[in-house]
Amino acid sequence: MKIRRVLATAVALAVTTPAALLSVSPAYADAKPAAQTQEKQSKPTIEELEEAAAEAQKAYDKAAQAKADGIIETRKTLDELSNGTHPLAVALAAAEQTAKDAAAAKATADQAVTDAKAALEALPGTATEEEKADAKTALAEAEATAATAATAQTAADTAVTEANKKVQDARVAAVNAQSVLDKAAEDALAVKVAADAALAKAIKEAEEGEGEEGGDCEPELDLTSKVTGLPDKLVAGTSTDFSLRVTNGSDRHMDKVLTFVSIHATDKSGLKDTEKFFRLQWSTKSAPKWQNADADDYIDGVGALKPGAHTDVKLRLTLDKATPAGNGVAFFAADFFNEDGSCGGAPDLDMYEFDVKAAGSKPGKTEDVKPSTTPRPGNTGTTPQGSASGTPASTGTNGSLAATGSSSATTPIALAGGAAVLLGAAAVFVARRRKTGSDA
């Protein structure tokens, strides 16, 4: 039996309406998931996906050009600050020269005081009162001049400190501005990759006629997946054991439950996929021996679940020693299939973010990745659907998603950064998840 599956609203947002990413805001995070309203969404057409892919390409081209222009401007600024031609560097050089002159003037004034004291002490006993008075006056004038020179030197040194701080701040500002452009380009690329992947998948399905048979599945909010023991930092060359509890909180019996676990990761640049360095294994009470997750990222060792029952899936994530440092996300969900042909599943994908540290790094103190309760892009009302937002998320964005985006909200594309990355990863995951229907 083939189960027809359609792209999730999360993917639709990423690839058919790229402009939606530019409207990411806290208010959007308050939207209720489509799974709760049971509203059906239409499947994106190939034409819509082609248009979306073209728009995503244009957005990436602009972001990439902005990044390239920014690199040129940043290098120019840093070079000018280093070689002394930048206005702030010129001001610093002038302040340093003034401080040097002030130091020389103070040294001369101090020497004059020393000479005046020596002259006063060298007066012979036969010196007249007038000669003594003149020597004392010369000493007083020299001391006054030295005091003025000392004040001038202090002011000049302060000016040098301030001018130097402005130069250093300018360097930091230039680097930070470039970081914003770099992140925006990375996020735009994520949207482009998601759009291309969704289009390719739709074309393949159209050619194969996949999804034309079978009935529709329905969202089941009470089929939940909860992760424990997954830290927010993973080190290359190590293995991490954690668990996934699948609970049937509904009042229906589920003949067969499948769980989905999908890992996505990139290097620090966000441009290079590093998933090939990850190996995911699982085991259950009925299948205690560790088994490798298959290419479709689903686990079929759960079996049946009675109403109110739950089961635990042990998971082991191993990172090759060559795994580059970077960032990763893990998606979790569950579907059920009954012998009478009914089917359904969790309408949302739970997503957990983690950092990847290079081999030999100290793991430090790590805590379990914390889940989020914020809604995320929902489902079509016809099949279990995915999403891409927080940790995990439901529809729209949340604090976790925003933290994934650019560190600066100075441009619209920077605002959309976090959403782009997560929606891009979800697009790939949901495309894989759809393939399991034919095996149910």
Coordinates of C-alpha atoms in Angstrom, one line a residue:
M1 CA 0.0 0.0 0.0
K2 CA 1.3 3.4 -0.9
I3 CA 0.5 6.3 1.3
R4 CA 0.3 9.7 -0.4
R5 CA 2.4 12.3 1.4
V6 CA 2.7 16.0 0.5
L7 CA 5.3 18.7 1.4
A8 CA 4.9 20.3 4.8
T9 CA 3.8 23.9 5.3
A10 CA 7.3 24.5 6.6
V11 CA 8.7 23.6 3.2
A12 CA 6.0 25.5 1.4
L13 CA 7.0 28.6 3.4
A14 CA 10.7 28.0 2.5
V15 CA 10.3 27.4 -1.2
T16 CA 7.0 28.8 -2.5
T17 CA 7.0 32.0 -0.5
P18 CA 10.6 33.1 0.3
A19 CA 9.2 36.5 1.2
A20 CA 7.6 35.0 4.2
L21 CA 11.1 34.5 5.7
L22 CA 11.5 38.3 5.7
S23 CA 8.5 38.8 7.9
V24 CA 9.8 36.7 10.8
S25 CA 8.7 38.3 14.0
P26 CA 7.7 37.4 17.6
A27 CA 4.1 38.0 16.7
Y28 CA 4.2 35.3 14.0
A29 CA 5.3 32.8 16.7
D30 CA 1.9 33.2 18.4
A31 CA 0.1 31.6 15.4
K32 CA -1.7 28.3 16.1
P33 CA -0.4 25.3 14.3
A34 CA -2.4 24.2 11.3
A35 CA -2.7 20.8 12.9
Q36 CA -4.9 22.3 15.6
T37 CA -7.2 24.0 13.1
Q38 CA -7.4 21.0 10.8
E39 CA -7.2 23.4 7.8
K40 CA -6.0 21.8 4.7
Q41 CA -3.2 23.3 2.6
S42 CA -2.7 22.6 -1.1
K43 CA 0.4 20.9 -2.3
P44 CA 2.8 23.2 -4.1
T45 CA 2.8 22.7 -7.8
I46 CA 6.0 22.1 -9.8
E47 CA 5.5 25.5 -11.4
E48 CA 5.3 27.1 -8.0
L49 CA 8.4 25.3 -6.9
E50 CA 10.3 26.3 -10.0
E51 CA 9.3 29.9 -9.4
A52 CA 10.4 29.6 -5.8
A53 CA 13.7 28.1 -6.7
A54 CA 14.3 31.0 -9.1
E55 CA 13.5 33.5 -6.4
A56 CA 15.7 31.7 -3.9
Q57 CA 18.6 31.8 -6.5
K58 CA 18.1 35.5 -7.0
A59 CA 18.1 36.1 -3.2
Y60 CA 21.3 34.1 -2.8
D61 CA 23.0 35.9 -5.7
K62 CA 22.3 39.2 -4.1
A63 CA 23.5 38.0 -0.7
A64 CA 26.6 36.5 -2.2
Q65 CA 27.3 39.8 -4.0
A66 CA 26.8 41.8 -0.9
K67 CA 29.2 39.5 0.9
A68 CA 31.8 39.9 -1.8
D69 CA 31.4 43.7 -1.8
G70 CA 31.6 43.7 2.0
I71 CA 34.9 41.7 1.9
I72 CA 36.4 44.4 -0.3
E73 CA 35.2 47.2 1.9
T74 CA 36.3 45.5 5.1
R75 CA 39.8 44.8 3.8
K76 CA 40.0 48.4 2.6
T77 CA 39.0 49.7 6.1
L78 CA 41.4 47.3 7.9
D79 CA 44.3 48.2 5.6
E80 CA 43.7 51.9 6.0
L81 CA 43.6 51.5 9.8
S82 CA 46.8 49.6 9.7
N83 CA 48.8 51.8 7.3
G84 CA 47.7 55.0 8.8
T85 CA 45.7 56.5 6.0
H86 CA 42.3 56.1 7.6
P87 CA 41.0 59.3 9.2
L88 CA 40.9 57.7 12.6
A89 CA 44.5 56.4 12.1
V90 CA 45.6 59.9 11.0
A91 CA 44.0 61.3 14.2
L92 CA 45.8 58.7 16.3
A93 CA 49.2 59.6 14.7
A94 CA 48.6 63.3 15.4
A95 CA 47.7 62.5 19.0
E96 CA 50.8 60.4 19.4
Q97 CA 53.0 63.2 18.0
T98 CA 51.3 65.7 20.4
A99 CA 52.0 63.4 23.3
K100 CA 55.6 63.0 22.2
D101 CA 56.1 66.8 22.0
A102 CA 54.4 67.2 25.4
A103 CA 56.7 64.7 26.9
A104 CA 59.7 66.5 25.5
A105 CA 58.4 69.8 26.8
K106 CA 57.9 68.4 30.3
A107 CA 61.4 66.9 30.3
T108 CA 62.8 70.4 29.4
A109 CA 60.7 72.0 32.1
D110 CA 61.8 69.5 34.7
Q111 CA 65.4 70.1 33.8
A112 CA 64.8 73.9 34.1
V113 CA 63.5 73.3 37.7
T114 CA 66.6 71.2 38.5
D115 CA 68.9 73.9 37.1
A116 CA 67.1 76.7 39.0
K117 CA 67.4 74.8 42.3
A118 CA 71.1 74.3 41.6
A119 CA 71.6 77.9 40.9
L120 CA 69.8 79.0 44.1
E121 CA 71.9 76.6 46.2
A122 CA 75.1 77.7 44.5
L123 CA 74.7 81.4 45.5
P124 CA 77.8 82.5 47.6
G125 CA 77.4 83.8 51.1
T126 CA 78.2 87.2 49.8
A127 CA 75.2 87.3 47.4
T128 CA 73.0 90.2 47.8
E129 CA 69.3 90.0 48.7
E130 CA 68.4 91.0 45.2
E131 CA 70.4 88.1 43.7
K132 CA 68.8 85.7 46.1
A133 CA 65.3 87.1 45.2
D134 CA 66.0 86.7 41.5
A135 CA 67.2 83.1 41.9
K136 CA 64.0 82.2 43.9
T137 CA 61.8 83.9 41.3
A138 CA 63.5 81.9 38.5
L139 CA 62.9 78.7 40.5
A140 CA 59.2 79.5 41.0
E141 CA 58.8 80.3 37.3
A142 CA 60.5 77.0 36.3
E143 CA 58.2 75.0 38.7
A144 CA 55.1 76.7 37.3
T145 CA 56.2 75.9 33.7
A146 CA 56.9 72.2 34.7
A147 CA 53.4 71.9 36.3
T148 CA 51.8 73.3 33.1
A149 CA 53.9 70.8 31.0
A150 CA 52.9 67.9 33.2
T151 CA 49.2 68.8 32.7
A152 CA 49.7 69.1 29.0
Q153 CA 51.4 65.7 28.9
T154 CA 48.6 64.0 30.8
A155 CA 46.0 65.5 28.5
A156 CA 48.0 64.4 25.4
D157 CA 48.4 60.8 26.8
T158 CA 44.6 60.7 27.4
A159 CA 44.0 61.8 23.8
V160 CA 46.2 59.0 22.5
T161 CA 44.3 56.4 24.6
E162 CA 41.0 57.7 23.2
A163 CA 42.2 57.9 19.6
N164 CA 43.6 54.4 19.9
K165 CA 40.3 53.1 21.2
K166 CA 38.4 54.6 18.3
V167 CA 40.8 52.8 15.9
Q168 CA 40.3 49.5 17.6
D169 CA 36.5 50.0 17.7
A170 CA 36.6 50.7 14.0
R171 CA 38.4 47.4 13.4
V172 CA 35.8 45.4 15.4
A173 CA 32.9 47.2 13.7
A174 CA 34.3 46.3 10.3
V175 CA 34.7 42.6 11.2
N176 CA 31.2 42.5 12.8
A177 CA 29.7 44.1 9.7
Q178 CA 31.3 41.5 7.5
S179 CA 30.1 38.7 9.8
V180 CA 26.5 39.9 9.2
L181 CA 27.0 39.7 5.5
D182 CA 28.6 36.3 5.8
K183 CA 25.7 34.9 7.8
A184 CA 23.2 36.4 5.5
A185 CA 24.8 34.6 2.5
E186 CA 24.9 31.3 4.4
D187 CA 21.2 31.6 5.3
A188 CA 20.3 32.6 1.7
L189 CA 22.1 29.5 0.5
A190 CA 20.1 27.3 2.9
V191 CA 16.9 28.6 1.4
K192 CA 18.2 28.0 -2.1
V193 CA 19.2 24.4 -1.2
A194 CA 15.8 23.8 0.3
A195 CA 14.1 25.1 -2.8
D196 CA 16.2 23.1 -5.2
A197 CA 15.7 19.9 -3.1
A198 CA 11.9 20.4 -2.9
L199 CA 11.7 21.0 -6.7
A200 CA 13.9 18.0 -7.5
K201 CA 11.7 15.8 -5.2
A202 CA 8.5 17.0 -6.8
I203 CA 9.8 16.4 -10.3
K204 CA 10.9 12.9 -9.3
E205 CA 7.5 12.1 -7.8
A206 CA 5.7 13.4 -10.8
E207 CA 7.8 11.1 -13.1
E208 CA 7.4 8.1 -10.9
G209 CA 3.7 8.7 -10.2
E210 CA 4.4 8.4 -6.5
G211 CA 1.6 9.3 -4.1
E212 CA -1.3 8.8 -6.5
E213 CA -2.5 5.7 -4.7
G214 CA -3.8 5.1 -1.2
G215 CA -5.8 7.3 1.2
D216 CA -5.0 10.3 3.2
C217 CA -3.4 10.2 6.6
E218 CA -4.6 12.4 9.4
P219 CA -2.7 14.4 12.0
E220 CA -2.5 12.8 15.4
L221 CA -1.5 15.4 18.1
D222 CA -1.4 12.8 20.8
L223 CA 1.4 10.7 19.2
T224 CA 4.4 12.4 20.7
S225 CA 8.2 12.0 20.7
K226 CA 10.3 13.2 23.6
V227 CA 14.1 13.2 23.6
T228 CA 16.3 13.0 26.7
G229 CA 20.0 12.8 27.1
L230 CA 21.0 14.7 23.9
P231 CA 23.6 17.3 24.9
D232 CA 24.0 20.7 23.2
K233 CA 27.6 20.0 22.4
L234 CA 29.1 17.0 20.5
V235 CA 32.8 16.3 20.0
A236 CA 34.2 14.7 16.9
G237 CA 35.5 11.2 17.5
T238 CA 33.0 10.4 20.3
S239 CA 29.7 8.7 20.7
T240 CA 26.7 10.0 22.5
D241 CA 23.8 7.8 23.8
F242 CA 20.4 9.3 24.3
S243 CA 16.8 8.1 24.2
L244 CA 13.5 8.9 22.4
R245 CA 10.2 8.1 24.2
V246 CA 7.3 7.6 21.8
T247 CA 3.9 7.9 23.5
N248 CA 0.4 7.0 22.2
G249 CA -1.7 9.5 24.2
S250 CA -4.7 8.9 22.1
D251 CA -7.7 6.5 22.6
R252 CA -7.0 4.5 19.5
H253 CA -4.8 1.4 19.0
M254 CA -1.9 1.8 16.7
D255 CA -0.8 -1.4 14.8
K256 CA 2.5 -0.1 13.6
V257 CA 4.4 3.0 14.8
L258 CA 7.5 4.3 13.0
T259 CA 9.8 6.9 14.4
F260 CA 11.8 9.3 12.4
V261 CA 15.3 10.6 13.4
S262 CA 17.2 12.7 10.9
I263 CA 20.5 14.4 11.5
H264 CA 21.7 17.5 9.5
A265 CA 25.0 19.3 10.1
T266 CA 27.4 21.7 8.4
D267 CA 30.8 23.1 9.1
K268 CA 31.3 26.5 10.7
S269 CA 30.8 28.3 7.4
G270 CA 27.4 26.7 7.0
L271 CA 28.2 26.0 3.4
K272 CA 29.6 22.5 3.6
D273 CA 27.4 19.5 4.5
T274 CA 29.1 17.2 7.1
E275 CA 26.4 14.6 7.6
K276 CA 28.6 11.9 6.1
F277 CA 30.7 12.0 9.3
F278 CA 27.7 11.1 11.5
R279 CA 26.4 7.6 12.2
L280 CA 23.1 7.0 13.9
Q281 CA 22.2 3.7 15.5
W282 CA 19.2 2.5 17.4
S283 CA 17.9 -0.3 19.6
T284 CA 14.6 -1.1 21.3
K285 CA 13.4 -3.6 23.9
S286 CA 12.2 -5.9 21.1
A287 CA 15.4 -5.3 19.1
P288 CA 18.2 -4.8 21.7
K289 CA 21.1 -5.2 19.2
W290 CA 22.4 -1.9 17.9
Q291 CA 21.2 -1.3 14.3
N292 CA 22.2 1.4 11.8
A293 CA 19.4 3.8 10.8
D294 CA 18.5 3.3 7.2
A295 CA 18.8 5.8 4.4
D296 CA 15.2 7.0 4.9
D297 CA 15.9 8.0 8.5
Y298 CA 13.2 6.0 10.1
I299 CA 13.1 3.3 12.8
D300 CA 10.6 0.4 12.6
G301 CA 11.4 -1.3 15.9
V302 CA 8.7 0.3 17.9
G303 CA 5.9 -2.0 16.8
A304 CA 2.3 -1.5 18.1
L305 CA 1.2 0.9 20.8
K306 CA -2.0 0.6 22.8
P307 CA -3.9 3.7 23.9
G308 CA -1.9 5.4 26.6
A309 CA 1.2 3.2 26.1
H310 CA 4.7 4.3 25.4
T311 CA 8.0 2.8 24.4
D312 CA 11.6 3.9 24.5
V313 CA 14.1 3.9 21.6
K314 CA 17.7 4.0 22.5
L315 CA 19.8 6.1 20.1
R316 CA 23.6 6.4 19.6
L317 CA 25.1 9.2 17.5
T318 CA 28.8 8.6 16.6
L319 CA 30.9 11.4 15.1
D320 CA 34.0 10.5 13.0
K321 CA 37.2 11.9 14.2
A322 CA 37.4 13.9 11.0
T323 CA 34.1 15.7 11.6
P324 CA 34.7 19.4 11.2
A325 CA 33.5 21.8 13.9
G326 CA 30.2 23.4 13.1
N327 CA 26.5 23.2 13.9
G328 CA 23.8 20.5 13.7
V329 CA 20.2 19.8 14.1
A330 CA 18.3 16.6 14.8
F331 CA 14.6 16.1 13.8
F332 CA 12.2 13.7 15.5
A333 CA 8.7 12.6 14.7
A334 CA 6.4 9.5 14.7
D335 CA 3.7 8.1 12.3
F336 CA 1.3 5.1 12.7
F337 CA -0.3 2.7 10.2
N338 CA -3.2 0.4 11.0
E339 CA -4.2 -2.8 9.2
D340 CA -7.6 -1.2 8.3
G341 CA -5.8 1.3 6.2
S342 CA -6.0 4.3 8.6
C343 CA -2.9 6.2 9.3
G344 CA -1.6 9.4 10.7
G345 CA 1.0 10.8 12.9
A346 CA 2.5 13.7 14.7
P347 CA 1.9 16.8 12.6
D348 CA 5.1 18.4 13.8
L349 CA 8.8 17.7 13.6
D350 CA 10.6 18.3 16.9
M351 CA 13.9 19.9 16.2
Y352 CA 17.0 20.0 18.5
E353 CA 20.0 22.2 17.8
F354 CA 23.6 21.3 18.9
D355 CA 27.2 22.5 18.4
V356 CA 29.9 20.3 16.9
K357 CA 33.4 20.6 18.4
A358 CA 36.5 19.4 16.6
A359 CA 38.2 16.2 17.8
G360 CA 40.3 16.7 20.9
S361 CA 38.1 19.5 22.2
K362 CA 37.1 19.5 25.8
P363 CA 33.4 18.6 26.0
G364 CA 33.1 20.9 29.0
K365 CA 29.8 21.1 30.9
T366 CA 27.0 20.2 28.6
E367 CA 23.3 20.1 29.3
D368 CA 20.4 18.4 27.5
V369 CA 19.1 20.4 24.5
K370 CA 15.9 22.0 25.8
P371 CA 12.7 21.5 23.9
S372 CA 10.5 24.4 22.9
T373 CA 6.7 24.6 23.0
T374 CA 6.3 27.3 20.3
P375 CA 4.0 26.3 17.4
R376 CA 5.6 25.8 14.0
P377 CA 4.4 25.6 10.3
G378 CA 1.7 22.9 10.5
N379 CA 0.4 20.3 8.1
T380 CA -1.8 19.8 5.1
G381 CA -4.5 18.1 7.1
T382 CA -4.0 15.0 5.0
T383 CA -0.8 13.5 6.3
P384 CA 1.7 13.8 9.1
Q385 CA 3.8 16.9 8.3
G386 CA 7.0 18.5 9.3
S387 CA 8.2 21.9 10.3
A388 CA 11.3 23.8 11.1
S389 CA 11.6 26.2 13.9
G390 CA 12.9 26.0 17.5
T391 CA 14.1 23.2 19.7
P392 CA 11.8 21.5 19.0
A393 CA 9.4 23.9 17.2
S394 CA 6.0 23.9 15.6
T395 CA 5.1 26.9 13.3
G396 CA 6.6 30.2 12.8
T397 CA 9.7 31.2 14.9
N398 CA 10.7 31.3 18.5
G399 CA 13.6 32.4 20.6
S400 CA 15.6 29.4 19.7
L401 CA 15.1 30.0 16.0
A402 CA 15.9 33.7 16.3
A403 CA 19.1 32.8 18.1
T404 CA 20.0 30.7 15.1
G405 CA 19.9 33.6 12.8
S406 CA 22.3 36.5 12.3
S407 CA 23.7 38.2 15.4
S408 CA 22.6 41.5 13.9
A409 CA 19.1 42.5 12.7
T410 CA 20.4 45.3 10.5
T411 CA 19.1 43.9 7.3
P412 CA 15.9 42.0 6.3
I413 CA 17.9 39.1 5.1
A414 CA 19.7 38.9 8.4
L415 CA 16.4 38.9 10.2
A416 CA 15.3 35.9 8.2
G417 CA 18.6 34.0 8.6
G418 CA 17.6 31.6 11.4
A419 CA 14.3 30.7 9.7
A420 CA 16.1 30.0 6.4
V421 CA 18.6 27.5 7.9
L422 CA 15.9 25.6 9.8
L423 CA 13.4 25.6 7.0
G424 CA 16.1 24.4 4.6
A425 CA 17.0 21.5 6.8
A426 CA 13.3 20.6 7.4
A427 CA 12.7 20.6 3.6
V428 CA 15.3 17.8 3.2
F429 CA 13.9 15.9 6.1
V430 CA 10.3 16.0 5.1
A431 CA 11.2 14.9 1.6
R432 CA 12.9 11.8 3.1
R433 CA 10.0 11.2 5.5
R434 CA 7.5 11.0 2.6
K435 CA 9.3 7.9 1.2
T436 CA 8.3 5.7 4.1
G437 CA 4.6 5.5 3.0
S438 CA 5.2 2.9 0.4
D439 CA 6.7 0.6 3.1
A440 CA 3.9 1.0 5.7

